[in-house]
Tab-separated table of C-alpha atoms in Angstrom:
chain	number	residue	atom	x	y	z
A	57	MET	CA	0.426	0.163	-0.071
A	58	ASP	CA	2.944	2.299	0.490
A	59	ASP	CA	4.028	1.670	-2.786
A	60	ILE	CA	0.835	3.026	-4.284
A	61	LYS	CA	0.806	5.499	-2.278
A	62	SER	CA	4.493	6.561	-3.406
A	63	PHE	CA	3.944	6.194	-6.778
A	64	LEU	CA	0.639	7.956	-6.830
A	65	LYS	CA	2.754	10.896	-5.267
A	66	THR	CA	5.547	10.511	-7.837
A	67	HIS	CA	3.683	10.300	-10.924
A	68	TYR	CA	0.497	11.724	-10.468
A	69	LYS	CA	0.603	14.140	-13.601
A	70	GLU	CA	1.633	11.359	-15.262
A	71	ILE	CA	-1.809	9.342	-13.832
A	72	CYS	CA	-4.022	12.464	-14.724
A	73	ILE	CA	-2.978	13.221	-18.366
A	74	THR	CA	-3.212	9.790	-19.268
A	75	ALA	CA	-6.934	9.427	-17.743
A	76	THR	CA	-7.885	12.563	-19.405
A	77	VAL	CA	-6.764	11.379	-22.668
A	78	GLY	CA	-8.527	8.120	-21.811
A	79	ILE	CA	-12.114	9.880	-20.931
A	80	VAL	CA	-11.369	12.204	-24.393
A	81	LEU	CA	-10.723	9.209	-26.529
A	82	VAL	CA	-13.699	6.691	-25.003
A	83	LYS	CA	-15.855	10.253	-25.645
A	84	VAL	CA	-14.450	10.505	-29.131
A	85	ILE	CA	-14.896	6.550	-30.205
A	86	LYS	CA	-18.676	7.125	-28.896
A	87	TRP	CA	-19.383	10.054	-31.155
A	88	ARG	CA	-17.865	8.732	-33.924
A	89	LYS	CA	-20.107	5.874	-33.747
A	90	LYS	CA	-22.902	7.733	-32.644
A	91	ARG	CA	-25.476	7.810	-35.891
A	92	VAL	CA	-25.220	10.983	-37.449
A	93	LYS	CA	-29.192	11.389	-38.793
A	94	LYS	CA	-29.348	13.321	-42.220
A	95	ASN	CA	-32.525	14.760	-43.781
A	96	TYR	CA	-32.639	12.530	-47.005
A	97	PRO	CA	-35.019	13.099	-50.052
A	98	PRO	CA	-38.152	11.239	-49.337
A	99	ASN	CA	-38.946	7.816	-50.764
A	100	THR	CA	-35.319	7.476	-52.011
A	101	ILE	CA	-33.183	4.413	-50.821
A	102	ILE	CA	-30.113	5.660	-48.863
A	103	HIS	CA	-27.430	3.185	-49.707
A	104	HIS	CA	-24.403	3.035	-46.990
A	105	GLN	CA	-21.407	1.584	-48.197
A	106	ILE	CA	-17.388	2.542	-46.947
A	107	GLY	CA	-16.261	4.271	-49.964
A	108	ARG	CA	-15.063	4.155	-53.548
A	109	GLY	CA	-12.225	1.444	-54.578
A	110	PRO	CA	-8.985	2.068	-56.628
A	111	TYR	CA	-10.135	0.075	-59.740
A	112	ALA	CA	-13.916	-1.060	-59.087
A	113	PRO	CA	-16.832	0.852	-57.267
A	114	SER	CA	-15.914	-0.835	-53.890
A	115	ILE	CA	-13.469	-2.975	-52.165
A	116	THR	CA	-16.616	-4.805	-50.849
A	117	PRO	CA	-18.322	-7.273	-53.248
A	118	PHE	CA	-21.574	-6.555	-51.025
A	119	ALA	CA	-21.572	-3.004	-51.873
A	120	VAL	CA	-21.170	-3.736	-55.604
A	121	LYS	CA	-23.456	-5.871	-55.631
A	122	LEU	CA	-26.177	-3.925	-54.266
A	123	GLU	CA	-25.443	-0.589	-56.062
A	124	THR	CA	-25.487	-2.769	-58.833
A	125	TYR	CA	-29.167	-3.896	-58.612
A	126	LEU	CA	-29.922	-0.648	-57.607
A	127	ARG	CA	-28.892	0.276	-61.042
A	128	MET	CA	-30.919	-2.545	-62.558
A	129	THR	CA	-33.948	-1.696	-61.470
A	130	LYS	CA	-33.536	2.031	-61.789
A	131	VAL	CA	-35.267	2.864	-58.006
A	132	PRO	CA	-34.118	6.213	-56.761
A	133	PHE	CA	-31.030	5.979	-54.569
A	134	MET	CA	-28.227	8.195	-53.469
A	135	ASN	CA	-25.161	6.342	-52.532
A	136	GLU	CA	-23.286	7.950	-48.541
A	137	HIS	CA	-19.783	6.497	-48.132
A	138	ASP	CA	-20.117	6.843	-44.125
A	139	SER	CA	-19.749	3.318	-43.152
A	140	LEU	CA	-16.449	2.881	-41.906
A	141	THR	CA	-17.931	5.126	-38.745
A	142	ASN	CA	-21.808	5.015	-39.051
A	143	ARG	CA	-22.370	1.077	-39.457
A	144	SER	CA	-25.668	-0.177	-39.352
A	145	SER	CA	-27.325	-1.431	-36.294
A	146	LYS	CA	-25.617	-5.155	-37.357
A	147	GLY	CA	-22.472	-3.703	-37.484
A	148	LYS	CA	-22.956	-4.285	-41.351
A	149	LEU	CA	-20.867	-2.351	-43.671
A	150	THR	CA	-22.575	-2.417	-46.473
A	151	TRP	CA	-26.572	-1.100	-45.586
A	152	ILE	CA	-29.580	0.892	-46.750
A	153	GLU	CA	-32.180	3.203	-45.213
A	154	TYR	CA	-35.523	4.237	-47.099
A	155	ASN	CA	-37.948	6.623	-44.952
A	156	GLY	CA	-36.279	6.213	-41.689
A	157	GLN	CA	-36.332	2.363	-42.048
A	158	GLU	CA	-32.947	0.683	-41.517
A	159	ILE	CA	-31.876	-2.370	-43.693
A	160	ALA	CA	-28.998	-4.587	-43.126
A	161	ASP	CA	-27.196	-7.259	-45.241
A	162	SER	CA	-27.276	-6.984	-49.016
A	163	GLU	CA	-29.868	-10.206	-49.647
A	164	PHE	CA	-32.310	-8.359	-47.165
A	165	CYS	CA	-31.748	-5.062	-49.126
A	166	ILE	CA	-32.994	-6.547	-52.154
A	167	LYS	CA	-35.768	-8.345	-50.871
A	168	PHE	CA	-37.081	-5.060	-49.278
A	169	ILE	CA	-36.165	-3.117	-52.549
A	170	ASN	CA	-38.560	-5.653	-54.131
A	171	LYS	CA	-41.782	-5.642	-51.821
A	172	THR	CA	-41.301	-1.453	-51.549
A	173	PHE	CA	-41.380	-1.044	-55.448
A	174	ASN	CA	-43.049	-3.965	-56.368
A	175	LEU	CA	-40.346	-5.213	-58.422
A	176	ASP	CA	-39.411	-8.591	-59.747
A	177	LEU	CA	-36.079	-8.672	-62.189
A	178	ASP	CA	-36.830	-12.393	-62.826
A	179	LYS	CA	-39.462	-11.451	-64.823
A	180	TRP	CA	-38.665	-10.606	-67.930
A	181	LYS	CA	-41.427	-9.262	-70.553
A	182	ASN	CA	-41.281	-10.321	-74.009
A	183	TYR	CA	-42.487	-7.097	-76.014
A	184	PRO	CA	-43.347	-7.955	-80.051
A	185	PRO	CA	-40.864	-7.302	-81.843
A	186	ASN	CA	-40.251	-3.402	-84.202
A	187	THR	CA	-42.622	-2.232	-81.848
A	188	ILE	CA	-42.384	1.028	-79.878
A	189	ILE	CA	-42.740	0.663	-76.299
A	190	HIS	CA	-43.933	4.051	-74.501
A	191	HIS	CA	-42.868	3.667	-70.836
A	192	GLN	CA	-45.027	6.353	-69.224
A	193	ILE	CA	-46.609	7.029	-65.325
A	194	GLY	CA	-49.867	5.683	-66.221
A	195	ARG	CA	-53.344	7.278	-66.877
A	196	GLY	CA	-54.602	10.726	-65.463
A	197	PRO	CA	-57.938	11.566	-63.916
A	198	TYR	CA	-59.272	13.571	-66.652
A	199	ALA	CA	-56.428	13.971	-69.700
A	200	PRO	CA	-54.162	10.447	-70.596
A	201	SER	CA	-51.695	11.696	-68.129
A	202	ILE	CA	-50.683	14.530	-65.527
A	203	THR	CA	-47.261	15.016	-67.319
A	204	PRO	CA	-47.089	16.772	-70.753
A	205	PHE	CA	-44.386	14.975	-72.109
A	206	ALA	CA	-46.583	11.404	-72.328
A	207	VAL	CA	-49.434	13.197	-73.342
A	208	LYS	CA	-47.126	14.786	-76.406
A	209	LEU	CA	-45.166	11.617	-77.149
A	210	GLU	CA	-48.531	9.420	-77.732
A	211	THR	CA	-50.047	11.800	-79.511
A	212	TYR	CA	-47.011	11.712	-81.717
A	213	LEU	CA	-46.881	7.437	-82.364
A	214	ARG	CA	-51.102	8.473	-83.094
A	215	MET	CA	-50.576	10.643	-85.236
A	216	THR	CA	-47.908	8.838	-87.138
A	217	LYS	CA	-49.443	5.726	-87.015
A	218	VAL	CA	-46.370	3.384	-85.718
A	219	PRO	CA	-47.088	-0.093	-84.250
A	220	PHE	CA	-46.543	1.097	-80.433
A	221	MET	CA	-47.826	-0.114	-76.405
A	222	ASN	CA	-47.996	1.728	-73.716
A	223	GLU	CA	-46.392	0.657	-70.031
A	224	HIS	CA	-47.390	2.620	-67.408
A	225	ASP	CA	-44.518	1.325	-65.175
A	226	SER	CA	-42.468	3.854	-64.874
A	227	LEU	CA	-42.491	5.460	-61.432
A	228	THR	CA	-40.312	2.311	-60.604
A	229	ASN	CA	-38.515	2.117	-64.015
A	230	ARG	CA	-37.378	5.119	-65.470
A	231	SER	CA	-34.746	5.830	-68.410
A	232	SER	CA	-31.284	5.386	-67.570
A	233	LYS	CA	-31.513	9.298	-67.539
A	234	GLY	CA	-34.046	9.130	-64.625
A	235	LYS	CA	-36.780	10.081	-67.126
A	236	LEU	CA	-40.950	9.262	-67.143
A	237	THR	CA	-41.128	9.373	-70.552
A	238	TRP	CA	-39.295	7.035	-72.711
A	239	ILE	CA	-39.526	4.656	-75.158
A	240	GLU	CA	-37.927	1.023	-75.863
A	241	TYR	CA	-37.476	-0.852	-79.515
A	242	ASN	CA	-36.293	-3.898	-80.075
A	243	GLY	CA	-34.434	-3.889	-76.450
A	244	GLN	CA	-32.831	-0.522	-77.202
A	245	GLU	CA	-33.595	2.398	-75.053
A	246	ILE	CA	-34.607	6.212	-75.786
A	247	ALA	CA	-35.202	8.849	-73.331
A	248	ASP	CA	-36.375	12.461	-73.376
A	249	SER	CA	-39.613	12.964	-75.645
A	250	GLU	CA	-38.028	14.860	-78.084
A	251	PHE	CA	-35.079	12.232	-79.043
A	252	CYS	CA	-37.896	9.627	-78.739
A	253	ILE	CA	-39.698	11.185	-81.720
A	254	LYS	CA	-36.603	11.855	-83.635
A	255	PHE	CA	-35.465	8.311	-83.355
A	256	ILE	CA	-39.225	6.960	-84.472
A	257	ASN	CA	-38.798	9.607	-87.775
A	258	LYS	CA	-35.406	7.953	-88.950
A	259	THR	CA	-36.316	4.166	-87.545
A	260	PHE	CA	-39.898	4.205	-90.145
A	261	ASN	CA	-38.621	7.329	-92.446
A	262	LEU	CA	-41.079	9.230	-91.518
A	263	ASP	CA	-41.410	13.376	-91.601
A	264	LEU	CA	-44.939	14.726	-90.043
A	265	ASP	CA	-43.196	18.322	-91.370
A	266	LYS	CA	-42.565	17.535	-95.256
A	267	ASN	CA	-45.377	19.283	-96.531
A	268	PHE	CA	-44.708	22.784	-94.739
A	269	SER	CA	-42.374	25.354	-96.016
A	270	ASP	CA	-39.009	25.570	-93.919
A	271	GLU	CA	-40.366	29.122	-92.811
A	272	GLU	CA	-43.114	27.353	-91.536
A	273	ILE	CA	-41.022	24.311	-89.877
A	274	GLY	CA	-38.618	27.485	-88.223
A	275	ALA	CA	-41.835	28.811	-86.853
A	276	GLY	CA	-42.804	25.229	-85.150
A	277	ARG	CA	-39.703	24.532	-83.816
A	278	ALA	CA	-39.251	27.876	-82.491
A	279	ILE	CA	-42.864	26.959	-80.899
A	280	GLN	CA	-41.976	23.461	-79.556
A	281	ARG	CA	-39.018	24.855	-77.904
A	282	MET	CA	-41.319	27.466	-76.346
A	283	VAL	CA	-43.273	24.841	-75.070
A	284	ASP	CA	-41.634	22.373	-73.929
A	285	GLU	CA	-38.570	24.870	-72.157
A	286	HIS	CA	-40.879	27.660	-70.948
A	287	LEU	CA	-44.390	27.540	-70.785
A	288	TYR	CA	-43.796	24.159	-68.843
A	289	TRP	CA	-42.005	26.160	-65.911
A	290	PRO	CA	-44.868	28.325	-64.972
A	291	LEU	CA	-47.160	25.802	-65.267
A	292	PHE	CA	-44.902	23.583	-62.915
A	293	LEU	CA	-44.767	26.239	-60.672
A	294	ILE	CA	-48.340	26.999	-60.697
A	295	ARG	CA	-49.377	23.271	-60.225
A	296	TRP	CA	-46.951	22.401	-57.218
A	297	VAL	CA	-46.397	25.428	-55.326
A	298	TYR	CA	-48.777	28.563	-55.822
A	299	ASP	CA	-52.008	26.586	-56.370
A	300	PRO	CA	-51.682	24.953	-53.214
A	301	ARG	CA	-50.358	27.455	-51.842
A	302	GLN	CA	-54.316	29.379	-52.889
A	303	GLY	CA	-56.245	26.273	-50.863
A	304	ILE	CA	-56.281	24.449	-53.727
A	305	ASP	CA	-56.146	20.493	-53.144
A	306	VAL	CA	-54.777	19.852	-56.159
A	307	GLY	CA	-53.584	16.376	-54.522
A	308	LYS	CA	-57.072	15.262	-53.935
A	309	GLN	CA	-57.794	16.183	-57.862
A	310	LEU	CA	-54.882	14.542	-59.802
A	311	GLY	CA	-54.594	11.353	-57.198
A	312	PHE	CA	-51.447	12.926	-55.275
A	313	SER	CA	-51.079	11.514	-52.155
A	314	SER	CA	-49.487	14.251	-49.097
A	315	TRP	CA	-46.374	12.747	-49.009
A	316	PHE	CA	-45.824	12.989	-53.095
A	317	MET	CA	-47.320	16.559	-52.749
A	318	SER	CA	-44.610	17.144	-50.383
A	319	LEU	CA	-41.929	15.685	-52.963
A	320	GLY	CA	-43.642	17.522	-55.537
A	321	VAL	CA	-43.528	20.991	-53.875
A	322	PHE	CA	-39.265	20.492	-53.112
A	323	PHE	CA	-38.624	19.494	-56.373
A	324	ALA	CA	-40.499	22.381	-57.992
A	325	LYS	CA	-38.470	24.936	-55.970
A	326	LYS	CA	-35.552	23.349	-56.763
A	327	GLN	CA	-35.724	22.501	-60.322
A	328	SER	CA	-37.175	25.939	-61.358
A	329	TYR	CA	-34.940	27.796	-59.589
A	330	ALA	CA	-31.803	26.048	-61.072
A	331	GLN	CA	-33.680	26.366	-64.275
A	332	GLY	CA	-34.040	30.243	-63.814
A	333	VAL	CA	-38.252	30.929	-64.167
A	334	GLY	CA	-38.188	30.019	-59.953
A	335	ARG	CA	-36.006	32.882	-58.922
A	336	HIS	CA	-38.579	35.513	-60.261
A	337	THR	CA	-42.058	36.390	-58.110
A	338	GLU	CA	-45.309	34.655	-58.351
A	339	GLU	CA	-46.561	37.546	-59.880
A	340	GLU	CA	-43.772	37.341	-62.832
A	341	VAL	CA	-44.197	33.773	-62.616
A	342	LEU	CA	-47.766	34.442	-64.033
A	343	GLN	CA	-47.047	37.567	-66.568
A	344	VAL	CA	-44.771	35.034	-68.238
A	345	MET	CA	-47.226	31.988	-68.511
A	346	ASP	CA	-49.691	34.939	-69.263
A	347	GLU	CA	-47.544	35.980	-72.581
A	348	ASP	CA	-46.812	32.729	-73.798
A	349	LEU	CA	-50.378	31.593	-73.870
A	350	GLN	CA	-50.479	34.897	-75.764
A	351	ALA	CA	-48.055	34.378	-77.990
A	352	LEU	CA	-49.369	31.032	-78.348
A	353	SER	CA	-52.998	32.449	-78.873
A	354	LYS	CA	-51.886	35.017	-81.631
A	355	PHE	CA	-49.571	32.016	-83.557
A	356	LEU	CA	-52.601	30.370	-83.537
A	357	GLY	CA	-54.811	32.611	-85.074
A	358	LYS	CA	-57.923	30.663	-87.082
A	359	LYS	CA	-56.305	27.996	-88.481
A	360	LYS	CA	-57.064	24.645	-87.490
A	361	PHE	CA	-53.601	23.572	-86.448
A	362	MET	CA	-50.545	25.398	-85.396
A	363	LEU	CA	-48.645	25.202	-88.841
A	364	GLY	CA	-52.129	25.195	-91.357
A	365	GLU	CA	-54.943	22.957	-91.810
A	366	GLU	CA	-52.382	19.929	-91.497
A	367	ALA	CA	-51.332	18.554	-87.833
A	368	SER	CA	-47.345	18.767	-87.397
A	369	GLN	CA	-45.067	17.667	-84.984
A	370	THR	CA	-45.408	21.202	-83.029
A	371	ASP	CA	-48.860	20.634	-82.313
A	372	CYS	CA	-47.773	17.129	-80.445
A	373	ALA	CA	-45.754	19.453	-77.899
A	374	VAL	CA	-48.425	22.428	-77.889
A	375	PHE	CA	-50.893	19.799	-76.911
A	376	GLY	CA	-49.242	18.165	-74.300
A	377	ILE	CA	-48.792	21.225	-72.340
A	378	LEU	CA	-52.211	22.868	-73.144
A	379	SER	CA	-53.890	19.246	-71.977
A	380	GLN	CA	-53.123	19.818	-69.016
A	381	ILE	CA	-54.397	23.360	-68.377
A	382	HIS	CA	-57.424	22.835	-70.349
A	383	TRP	CA	-57.995	19.011	-68.446
A	384	HIS	CA	-55.922	19.371	-65.030
A	385	GLY	CA	-55.795	22.868	-64.606
A	386	CYS	CA	-57.871	21.926	-61.093
A	387	GLY	CA	-59.429	25.761	-61.352
A	388	GLY	CA	-56.075	27.133	-60.485
A	389	ALA	CA	-54.230	30.087	-62.079
A	390	SER	CA	-53.512	28.542	-64.707
A	391	GLU	CA	-56.905	27.927	-66.066
A	392	LYS	CA	-58.025	31.491	-65.566
A	393	PHE	CA	-55.199	32.764	-67.943
A	394	TYR	CA	-56.181	29.725	-70.551
A	395	LYS	CA	-59.506	30.648	-70.301
A	396	LYS	CA	-58.512	34.330	-72.230
A	397	TYR	CA	-58.199	32.482	-75.305
A	398	PRO	CA	-60.816	30.705	-77.040
A	399	ASN	CA	-59.140	29.352	-79.997
A	400	LEU	CA	-56.730	27.449	-77.730
A	401	ILE	CA	-59.471	26.024	-75.699
A	402	ALA	CA	-61.464	25.353	-79.644
A	403	TYR	CA	-58.043	23.686	-81.019
A	404	CYS	CA	-57.217	21.424	-78.034
A	405	GLU	CA	-60.994	19.877	-78.327
A	406	GLU	CA	-59.920	19.588	-82.315
A	407	MET	CA	-56.749	17.668	-80.979
A	408	LYS	CA	-59.032	15.545	-78.428
A	409	ALA	CA	-61.364	14.581	-81.632
A	410	GLU	CA	-58.592	14.137	-84.328
A	411	PHE	CA	-56.041	11.674	-82.795
A	412	TRP	CA	-57.906	10.437	-79.319
A	413	PRO	CA	-61.179	9.052	-80.437
A	414	ASP	CA	-60.604	6.862	-77.489
A	415	TRP	CA	-60.224	9.298	-74.952
A	416	ASP	CA	-62.807	7.866	-72.553
A	417	ASP	CA	-61.031	4.802	-72.361
A	418	CYS	CA	-57.519	6.769	-71.540
A	419	ILE	CA	-58.479	8.235	-68.673
A	420	THR	CA	-59.973	7.493	-65.248
A	421	HIS	CA	-62.911	9.896	-64.751
A	422	GLY	CA	-61.651	11.758	-61.970
A	423	TRP	CA	-60.370	8.214	-60.634
A	424	THR	CA	-63.560	6.520	-60.284
A	425	ARG	CA	-62.625	3.679	-62.680
A	426	LYS	CA	-59.585	2.312	-63.859
A	427	ALA	CA	-58.279	3.092	-67.701
A	428	SER	CA	-59.166	0.487	-69.879
A	429	LYS	CA	-56.108	1.526	-72.688
């Protein structure tokens, strides 16, 4: 006992320093092990792994396995390279989170993904050869789709009368570019409605604009760009942000759940801000929409279609956008502006009668029934 007392008196400083360092180390280790809660986007698989490898995406086969599966299925996911200090509750280095739920072990992760997104990669579909497979999100309540680009592309397919079939699966089966509207042809994938139309024209040797002058084709191209790349953004903001702010229950009318509406608001603000239109005030955005609709109305004038008495490729883009206001305006701001231009209203009814004689079979009638086509 005397030896211990003598040792403590002689080395008390070293003992204090060692004890302090030990306490700090314990706290650091606990802090590093403590799970850091981040705000991830909803309905997105968060793939936790250790980080990238030197010549392959990971030095662990299970991370490569799981990420490959996520890429195959095209479900929304993002990687977090943090599992050296943020393992799963089972101690696994490769694991996932989904809306706060944790799943560990690559096989259990895959089973969870299949169940959550209703997937089965072993159930391959054999599509008929030489047929355009049009992937889209599904039928809408009062127009064939709630996205203008699906209406645009299917209208073009109907105009050209090429062999095609619809697959209403793109909420869980997006293109490699993340697009909701895309096509397949004999196993080849093409995304973005404009690239799809170019592919169809080339593959089937088509040209809907061959009877128009260069001047008319140029004007049509400018109109197509205006509606796809400009008018779309005010419509996007009005649907997801401005109308709900005014108390219009867009979610109920268009069949969106509350979480889907929240997701829509998030992406509408983020994407429109990056594009530029979202940087303006609401009043300025509404003015942009009104000016674009006025320009369309003036260009159309008394013509049957945008370029004259024959339908053109331009009409598909214009009808796609206007269909969302005409049938899915929900009584909001876009619909009020639109009603100022009766020739646009008549134009939409003409396009519907001409190319969608089965319209009633392609809508859900306010979600009261399943569309038969």
